[in-house]
Amino acid sequence: MDIKREPFIKDRLFCPGPTPVPMEARLAAMDASVYHRTKPFYDTFIRCRELLAPMFGSKNLPLILTSSGTGAMEAAVVNLTAVGDKVLSINGGKFGERWGKLAQTYQCNTTIMSIPWGTAPTPTMLAAHLDAHPDTKLVFLHANETSTGVFFPLRELVATIRQKSDCLIVVDAISALGAHHLSMDEWGIDCVVAGSQKGFGIPPGLSFICLSDRAWERISPRSRFYFDLVREEKNQATGATAWTPATTLVASLKVSLEMLHETGLERVISHHKKMTEAVRAGARTLGLELFAKENYSNSLTAITVPNQIAGKALVKRLAQKYGAVFAGGQDQLEGKIIRFSHLGFVDRFEVIAGMAALEFALLDEGYKFKPGAGLSGVMASLV
Ligand SMILES: *Cc1c(COP(=O)(O)O)cnc(C)c1O
């Protein structure tokens, strides 16, 4: 099928990473001849670490690594587990599955709690597991399962684990930071990982990892090299890095973090909530079903593609004809859902554009509704 692009169409990202990059952050990346072993770069780097910390809710400064988000996940596994350690991972989607695969790759004694995709684990489930496996040394969790648009009730889950066990709690918050409140120190989380191309609104290539004091005390005896967090911490305390950092991305990061802090974290989070409510309202007035029935993420909305429509063709048409890049479903959800992201620097007009593009593409695919039906829900939600 050859789909013609409309003239003058602009490219717009509605996928849950990479997210749109604000002009200020793009311009900051223009200076490509920065040497990283200099005082100005150290200052920028430390400033980034300091501005990241409140987003993790930790007094400890997060480390900045040169990798995609999965690199920080791997760093968590190689620095916090040893061969044979009993660990729990929860598979409620593509990213939950990733913790399990990583732990197995590094020969942890891995138990996987599978839950239906689109749902979140409950505190009761976790409590029962810990009662049955009191020797669990580490639990891998998610804040936000990006493949299904579900936000896990993280605070309650962590509190439940903490009541039962002093095991390490490691959280992938890659698609949650900036969209959801998270407080490592207060809640009792030991490690949180994040990535640059999600709520931080800069291109992919940096990941962040923050460790609690307890995690630092329990660093694994495993041998490791690129992702040796002990070596990184020693360097990064002074603004240096063990290896050459992605200097242009660090320059962008500083600008995007300053923008987020200027707005204020509370406002950034409530903005995301407003955007997600608008998309949900639009999906409903368009007559579409939401994939998750509760525990909605503030980062993205997973919408069920109507039965008579081919989801893959819809996503393809959106990108090719309308320049609107959405994500479809993965694995068991392939062709069945469309994921509408409003993570990062996305404003109400972009959400409106995304809903309009979705309407046009659905009409092209033969779905019947009154044009503007989805937009009316979005608009009503935003006024
Ligand atoms: C994006 C994402 C990742 C990381 O993926 P990379 O492609 O390695 O950056 C991991 N977990 C979640 C929940 C994500 O949304």
Short mmCIF file of C-alpha atoms and ligand atoms in Angstrom, two decimals:
data_model
loop_
_atom_site.label_atom_id
_atom_site.label_comp_id
_atom_site.label_asym_id
_atom_site.label_seq_id
_atom_site.Cartn_x
_atom_site.Cartn_y
_atom_site.Cartn_z
CA MET A 1 0.00 0.00 0.00
CA ASP A 2 1.47 3.31 -1.08
CA ILE A 3 0.30 6.17 1.09
CA LYS A 4 0.93 9.67 -0.24
CA ARG A 5 2.01 12.35 2.17
CA GLU A 6 -0.04 15.51 2.22
CA PRO A 7 1.87 18.64 1.13
CA PHE A 8 3.36 20.84 3.88
CA ILE A 9 2.81 18.25 6.58
CA LYS A 10 5.18 18.60 9.53
CA ASP A 11 6.58 15.66 11.44
CA ARG A 12 5.23 15.32 14.94
CA LEU A 13 6.10 12.77 17.58
CA PHE A 14 3.31 11.13 19.55
CA CYS A 15 5.27 8.02 20.46
CA PRO A 16 6.38 7.38 24.05
CA GLY A 17 9.99 8.24 23.36
CA PRO A 18 11.70 9.91 21.70
CA THR A 19 9.53 12.85 22.68
CA PRO A 20 9.55 16.34 21.10
CA VAL A 21 12.68 18.38 21.83
CA PRO A 22 12.13 22.08 22.67
CA MET A 23 14.05 24.56 20.51
CA GLU A 24 16.08 25.82 23.50
CA ALA A 25 17.40 22.31 24.13
CA ARG A 26 18.18 21.79 20.44
CA LEU A 27 20.16 24.99 20.23
CA ALA A 28 22.13 24.07 23.34
CA ALA A 29 23.46 21.02 21.50
CA MET A 30 24.96 23.09 18.68
CA ASP A 31 28.40 23.43 20.23
CA ALA A 32 29.87 20.13 19.19
CA SER A 33 33.47 20.91 20.09
CA VAL A 34 33.37 20.73 23.84
CA TYR A 35 36.18 18.97 25.67
CA HIS A 36 34.78 17.12 28.63
CA ARG A 37 37.81 17.37 30.91
CA THR A 38 37.37 21.07 31.59
CA LYS A 39 35.97 23.10 34.45
CA PRO A 40 33.02 24.51 32.42
CA PHE A 41 31.91 21.01 31.44
CA TYR A 42 32.28 19.72 35.02
CA ASP A 43 30.10 22.60 36.20
CA THR A 44 27.41 21.81 33.62
CA PHE A 45 27.54 18.14 34.53
CA ILE A 46 27.20 18.74 38.27
CA ARG A 47 24.37 21.18 37.67
CA CYS A 48 22.55 18.45 35.71
CA ARG A 49 23.05 15.96 38.54
CA GLU A 50 21.74 18.49 41.06
CA LEU A 51 18.69 19.34 38.96
CA LEU A 52 17.95 15.65 38.39
CA ALA A 53 17.92 14.76 42.10
CA PRO A 54 14.55 16.33 43.02
CA MET A 55 12.90 14.46 40.15
CA PHE A 56 14.06 11.20 41.76
CA GLY A 57 13.19 12.46 45.22
CA SER A 58 16.62 11.66 46.56
CA LYS A 59 19.32 13.44 48.49
CA ASN A 60 21.82 11.32 46.54
CA LEU A 61 22.74 12.72 43.15
CA PRO A 62 21.80 10.51 40.18
CA LEU A 63 24.60 9.30 37.91
CA ILE A 64 24.45 10.21 34.24
CA LEU A 65 25.42 7.40 31.87
CA THR A 66 25.95 7.42 28.12
CA SER A 67 23.46 4.80 26.95
CA SER A 68 19.77 4.37 26.25
CA GLY A 69 17.51 3.56 29.20
CA THR A 70 18.19 -0.14 28.97
CA GLY A 71 21.86 0.57 29.73
CA ALA A 72 20.86 1.99 33.11
CA MET A 73 18.66 -1.08 33.69
CA GLU A 74 21.66 -3.30 32.95
CA ALA A 75 23.81 -1.14 35.25
CA ALA A 76 21.28 -1.74 38.03
CA VAL A 77 21.44 -5.49 37.49
CA VAL A 78 25.24 -5.80 37.31
CA ASN A 79 25.87 -3.50 40.26
CA LEU A 80 23.14 -4.70 42.60
CA THR A 81 22.84 -8.45 42.03
CA ALA A 82 25.20 -11.39 42.27
CA VAL A 83 24.99 -14.76 40.48
CA GLY A 84 22.29 -16.89 42.12
CA ASP A 85 20.59 -14.03 43.97
CA LYS A 86 16.88 -14.56 44.32
CA VAL A 87 15.08 -11.73 42.55
CA LEU A 88 11.49 -11.01 41.58
CA SER A 89 10.38 -9.31 38.42
CA ILE A 90 6.84 -8.50 37.38
CA ASN A 91 5.84 -9.08 33.80
CA GLY A 92 2.86 -6.91 32.91
CA GLY A 93 4.17 -5.82 29.54
CA LYS A 94 7.19 -5.47 27.32
CA PHE A 95 9.30 -3.56 29.83
CA GLY A 96 8.50 -5.77 32.80
CA GLU A 97 9.65 -8.62 30.63
CA ARG A 98 12.95 -6.78 30.11
CA TRP A 99 13.85 -6.79 33.83
CA GLY A 100 13.28 -10.54 33.85
CA LYS A 101 15.43 -11.11 30.78
CA LEU A 102 18.23 -8.96 32.16
CA ALA A 103 18.20 -10.73 35.52
CA GLN A 104 18.26 -14.11 33.78
CA THR A 105 21.10 -13.02 31.50
CA TYR A 106 23.13 -12.24 34.62
CA GLN A 107 22.21 -15.57 36.18
CA CYS A 108 20.02 -14.36 39.00
CA ASN A 109 17.61 -16.87 40.46
CA THR A 110 14.70 -15.10 38.83
CA THR A 111 11.04 -15.50 39.67
CA ILE A 112 8.68 -13.85 37.25
CA MET A 113 5.23 -12.83 38.39
CA SER A 114 3.12 -12.59 35.25
CA ILE A 115 0.03 -10.44 35.29
CA PRO A 116 -2.33 -9.74 32.39
CA TRP A 117 -1.01 -6.96 30.17
CA GLY A 118 -2.97 -3.80 30.85
CA THR A 119 -3.22 -4.43 34.58
CA ALA A 120 -1.03 -3.45 37.52
CA PRO A 121 0.19 -5.69 40.33
CA THR A 122 -1.58 -5.29 43.66
CA PRO A 123 0.06 -4.95 47.09
CA THR A 124 -1.67 -8.21 48.08
CA MET A 125 0.01 -10.13 45.26
CA LEU A 126 3.40 -8.81 46.22
CA ALA A 127 2.87 -9.54 49.91
CA ALA A 128 1.88 -13.12 49.10
CA HIS A 129 4.96 -13.58 46.96
CA LEU A 130 7.30 -12.28 49.64
CA ASP A 131 5.67 -14.53 52.23
CA ALA A 132 6.31 -17.51 49.97
CA HIS A 133 9.86 -16.37 49.08
CA PRO A 134 11.30 -14.69 52.17
CA ASP A 135 14.83 -15.03 50.75
CA THR A 136 14.07 -12.57 47.92
CA LYS A 137 17.01 -10.18 47.74
CA LEU A 138 15.73 -7.74 45.20
CA VAL A 139 12.44 -6.76 43.57
CA PHE A 140 12.35 -5.15 40.12
CA LEU A 141 9.38 -2.88 39.55
CA HIS A 142 8.11 -0.37 37.08
CA ALA A 143 6.60 2.99 37.64
CA ASN A 144 4.99 3.07 34.26
CA GLU A 145 4.57 0.11 31.88
CA THR A 146 5.00 1.96 28.59
CA SER A 147 3.78 -0.94 26.45
CA THR A 148 0.31 -0.85 28.02
CA GLY A 149 -0.08 2.69 29.38
CA VAL A 150 -0.45 1.45 32.95
CA PHE A 151 0.99 3.24 35.96
CA PHE A 152 1.76 0.86 38.81
CA PRO A 153 0.59 1.99 42.27
CA LEU A 154 4.25 2.37 43.11
CA ARG A 155 4.00 4.03 46.48
CA GLU A 156 1.67 1.33 47.84
CA LEU A 157 3.71 -1.48 46.30
CA VAL A 158 6.93 -0.18 47.81
CA ALA A 159 5.28 0.30 51.23
CA THR A 160 4.06 -3.31 51.11
CA ILE A 161 7.51 -4.65 50.31
CA ARG A 162 9.10 -2.47 52.98
CA GLN A 163 6.75 -3.84 55.65
CA LYS A 164 7.89 -7.37 54.88
CA SER A 165 11.47 -7.17 53.80
CA ASP A 166 14.59 -5.10 53.58
CA CYS A 167 15.34 -6.41 50.09
CA LEU A 168 16.49 -3.93 47.48
CA ILE A 169 13.73 -2.29 45.44
CA VAL A 170 14.74 -1.26 41.94
CA VAL A 171 12.36 0.79 39.82
CA ASP A 172 12.34 1.48 36.10
CA ALA A 173 10.85 4.97 36.03
CA ILE A 174 12.09 5.64 32.51
CA SER A 175 8.72 6.76 31.16
CA ALA A 176 7.39 8.11 34.47
CA LEU A 177 9.82 10.78 35.63
CA GLY A 178 8.43 14.21 34.90
CA ALA A 179 4.90 12.84 34.55
CA HIS A 180 4.43 11.22 37.95
CA HIS A 181 5.56 12.09 41.43
CA LEU A 182 8.26 9.78 42.75
CA SER A 183 10.13 10.00 46.01
CA MET A 184 12.93 7.48 46.42
CA ASP A 185 14.10 8.46 49.89
CA GLU A 186 10.70 8.96 51.43
CA TRP A 187 9.11 5.83 49.97
CA GLY A 188 12.13 3.56 50.50
CA ILE A 189 13.19 2.81 46.92
CA ASP A 190 16.85 1.78 46.44
CA CYS A 191 17.44 2.40 42.79
CA VAL A 192 15.61 4.33 40.09
CA VAL A 193 16.52 4.42 36.42
CA ALA A 194 15.44 6.96 33.81
CA GLY A 195 16.23 7.96 30.22
CA SER A 196 16.79 11.22 28.36
CA GLN A 197 14.34 10.73 25.48
CA LYS A 198 11.24 10.45 27.66
CA GLY A 199 10.07 13.09 30.14
CA PHE A 200 13.28 15.09 29.78
CA GLY A 201 12.50 16.01 26.19
CA ILE A 202 15.97 15.61 24.76
CA PRO A 203 17.16 13.05 22.20
CA PRO A 204 18.03 9.46 23.20
CA GLY A 205 21.53 8.68 24.46
CA LEU A 206 21.68 9.49 28.16
CA SER A 207 20.38 7.40 31.01
CA PHE A 208 20.18 8.21 34.70
CA ILE A 209 20.49 5.99 37.73
CA CYS A 210 20.16 6.94 41.38
CA LEU A 211 21.09 4.67 44.29
CA SER A 212 19.99 4.84 47.92
CA ASP A 213 22.52 4.58 50.75
CA ARG A 214 21.39 1.00 51.31
CA ALA A 215 22.06 0.19 47.64
CA TRP A 216 25.55 1.69 47.85
CA GLU A 217 26.23 -0.48 50.90
CA ARG A 218 25.17 -3.59 48.98
CA ILE A 219 27.11 -3.11 45.77
CA SER A 220 27.65 -6.45 44.08
CA PRO A 221 31.03 -8.20 44.01
CA ARG A 222 30.49 -8.99 40.30
CA SER A 223 33.17 -7.90 37.87
CA ARG A 224 32.00 -5.19 35.48
CA PHE A 225 33.53 -2.50 33.35
CA TYR A 226 31.60 0.15 31.40
CA PHE A 227 28.74 0.25 33.89
CA ASP A 228 30.81 0.17 37.08
CA LEU A 229 28.80 2.58 39.19
CA VAL A 230 31.43 2.76 41.94
CA ARG A 231 33.93 4.07 39.45
CA GLU A 232 31.34 6.44 37.98
CA GLU A 233 30.38 7.86 41.36
CA LYS A 234 34.02 8.52 42.19
CA ASN A 235 34.41 10.47 38.95
CA GLN A 236 31.03 12.13 38.82
CA ALA A 237 31.40 13.59 42.31
CA THR A 238 33.72 16.09 40.64
CA GLY A 239 31.74 16.44 37.40
CA ALA A 240 34.05 14.13 35.50
CA THR A 241 32.98 10.84 33.93
CA ALA A 242 34.74 7.51 33.70
CA TRP A 243 34.33 7.50 29.91
CA THR A 244 33.71 10.17 27.29
CA PRO A 245 30.20 11.52 27.89
CA ALA A 246 27.73 12.60 25.17
CA THR A 247 28.65 16.27 25.61
CA THR A 248 26.00 17.70 23.28
CA LEU A 249 23.25 15.80 25.06
CA VAL A 250 24.52 16.96 28.45
CA ALA A 251 24.31 20.57 27.22
CA SER A 252 20.71 19.97 26.10
CA LEU A 253 19.89 18.23 29.34
CA LYS A 254 20.92 21.22 31.42
CA VAL A 255 18.60 23.46 29.43
CA SER A 256 15.65 21.08 29.57
CA LEU A 257 16.11 20.50 33.32
CA GLU A 258 16.25 24.24 33.92
CA MET A 259 13.02 24.64 31.97
CA LEU A 260 11.34 21.91 34.01
CA HIS A 261 12.51 23.44 37.28
CA GLU A 262 11.48 26.90 36.28
CA THR A 263 7.97 25.60 35.65
CA GLY A 264 8.09 23.67 38.91
CA LEU A 265 7.78 19.91 39.26
CA GLU A 266 4.25 20.01 40.65
CA ARG A 267 3.04 22.01 37.69
CA VAL A 268 4.89 19.79 35.23
CA ILE A 269 3.16 16.75 36.69
CA SER A 270 -0.28 18.35 36.81
CA HIS A 271 0.16 19.43 33.20
CA HIS A 272 0.79 15.81 32.21
CA LYS A 273 -2.30 14.77 34.10
CA LYS A 274 -4.34 17.34 32.22
CA MET A 275 -3.01 16.15 28.86
CA THR A 276 -3.74 12.52 29.61
CA GLU A 277 -7.27 13.37 30.76
CA ALA A 278 -7.85 15.27 27.53
CA VAL A 279 -6.71 12.34 25.38
CA ARG A 280 -8.86 9.91 27.35
CA ALA A 281 -11.87 12.21 27.00
CA GLY A 282 -11.25 12.47 23.25
CA ALA A 283 -10.93 8.71 22.83
CA ARG A 284 -14.26 8.25 24.59
CA THR A 285 -16.16 10.83 22.55
CA LEU A 286 -14.67 9.23 19.45
CA GLY A 287 -16.27 5.99 20.58
CA LEU A 288 -12.97 4.21 21.19
CA GLU A 289 -12.13 2.06 24.17
CA LEU A 290 -9.16 2.60 26.41
CA PHE A 291 -6.91 -0.44 26.68
CA ALA A 292 -6.20 -0.13 30.40
CA LYS A 293 -9.34 0.15 32.48
CA GLU A 294 -7.68 1.81 35.46
CA ASN A 295 -4.25 2.84 36.76
CA TYR A 296 -3.88 5.27 33.89
CA SER A 297 -0.46 6.61 33.12
CA ASN A 298 0.09 10.35 32.90
CA SER A 299 2.69 9.71 30.17
CA LEU A 300 0.71 8.00 27.48
CA THR A 301 -2.71 6.62 26.66
CA ALA A 302 -3.20 3.20 25.10
CA ILE A 303 -6.32 3.18 22.95
CA THR A 304 -7.85 -0.04 21.64
CA VAL A 305 -8.09 -0.04 17.85
CA PRO A 306 -11.66 -0.88 16.74
CA ASN A 307 -12.04 -4.49 15.58
CA GLN A 308 -12.72 -3.68 11.95
CA ILE A 309 -9.58 -1.52 11.63
CA ALA A 310 -6.07 -2.90 11.07
CA GLY A 311 -3.95 -1.26 13.76
CA LYS A 312 -0.69 -1.56 11.85
CA ALA A 313 -2.16 0.14 8.76
CA LEU A 314 -3.56 2.90 10.94
CA VAL A 315 -0.18 3.63 12.54
CA LYS A 316 1.49 3.52 9.13
CA ARG A 317 -1.04 5.92 7.60
CA LEU A 318 -0.71 8.34 10.50
CA ALA A 319 3.04 8.55 9.98
CA GLN A 320 3.15 8.49 6.19
CA LYS A 321 0.22 10.71 5.27
CA TYR A 322 -0.03 12.94 8.31
CA GLY A 323 3.52 12.97 9.70
CA ALA A 324 2.12 11.90 13.06
CA VAL A 325 4.33 9.25 14.60
CA PHE A 326 2.35 7.11 17.03
CA ALA A 327 3.38 3.77 18.48
CA GLY A 328 1.34 0.66 17.92
CA GLY A 329 1.20 -2.38 20.18
CA GLN A 330 4.04 -4.83 20.68
CA ASP A 331 3.94 -8.65 20.76
CA GLN A 332 0.50 -9.84 21.89
CA LEU A 333 -0.83 -6.30 21.40
CA GLU A 334 0.48 -5.89 17.85
CA GLY A 335 -2.20 -4.25 15.68
CA LYS A 336 -4.56 -4.03 18.63
CA ILE A 337 -3.71 -0.76 20.32
CA ILE A 338 -2.37 2.63 19.45
CA ARG A 339 -0.27 4.49 22.01
CA PHE A 340 -0.74 8.24 22.19
CA SER A 341 2.07 9.82 24.18
CA HIS A 342 1.89 13.19 25.88
CA LEU A 343 5.15 12.78 27.74
CA GLY A 344 7.67 15.61 27.98
CA PHE A 345 7.32 18.96 26.30
CA VAL A 346 3.89 18.44 24.76
CA ASP A 347 1.34 21.25 24.85
CA ARG A 348 -2.42 21.28 24.44
CA PHE A 349 -2.16 22.21 20.76
CA GLU A 350 -0.03 19.18 20.05
CA VAL A 351 -2.55 16.96 21.80
CA ILE A 352 -5.26 18.53 19.65
CA ALA A 353 -3.14 17.96 16.52
CA GLY A 354 -2.60 14.33 17.54
CA MET A 355 -6.30 13.74 18.03
CA ALA A 356 -7.07 15.44 14.70
CA ALA A 357 -4.52 13.26 12.91
CA LEU A 358 -6.03 10.18 14.53
CA GLU A 359 -9.48 11.23 13.33
CA PHE A 360 -8.31 11.79 9.75
CA ALA A 361 -6.53 8.45 9.62
CA LEU A 362 -9.50 6.59 11.13
CA LEU A 363 -11.82 8.16 8.54
CA ASP A 364 -9.40 7.09 5.79
CA GLU A 365 -9.48 3.57 7.17
CA GLY A 366 -13.27 3.54 7.01
CA TYR A 367 -14.17 4.03 10.66
CA LYS A 368 -17.50 5.87 10.87
CA PHE A 369 -18.02 8.85 13.16
CA LYS A 370 -18.83 12.53 12.94
CA PRO A 371 -15.57 14.41 12.20
CA GLY A 372 -14.56 16.37 15.28
CA ALA A 373 -16.06 13.83 17.68
CA GLY A 374 -12.73 13.14 19.36
CA LEU A 375 -11.65 16.75 19.22
CA SER A 376 -14.81 17.84 20.99
CA GLY A 377 -13.90 15.61 23.93
CA VAL A 378 -10.34 16.94 24.01
CA MET A 379 -11.50 20.54 23.85
CA ALA A 380 -14.20 20.07 26.48
CA SER A 381 -11.63 18.54 28.78
CA LEU A 382 -9.19 21.41 28.30
CA VAL A 383 -11.48 24.41 28.82
C1 LIG B 1 11.70 3.64 26.90
C2 LIG B 1 11.69 2.70 28.03
C3 LIG B 1 12.82 1.93 28.37
C4 LIG B 1 14.17 2.08 27.75
O1 LIG B 1 14.31 1.83 26.49
P1 LIG B 1 15.60 2.27 25.68
O2 LIG B 1 15.15 2.01 24.30
O3 LIG B 1 16.71 1.44 26.11
O4 LIG B 1 15.84 3.73 26.00
C5 LIG B 1 12.76 1.12 29.46
N1 LIG B 1 11.66 1.05 30.22
C6 LIG B 1 10.56 1.77 29.95
C7 LIG B 1 9.39 1.67 30.85
C8 LIG B 1 10.54 2.63 28.85
O5 LIG B 1 9.45 3.35 28.59
#
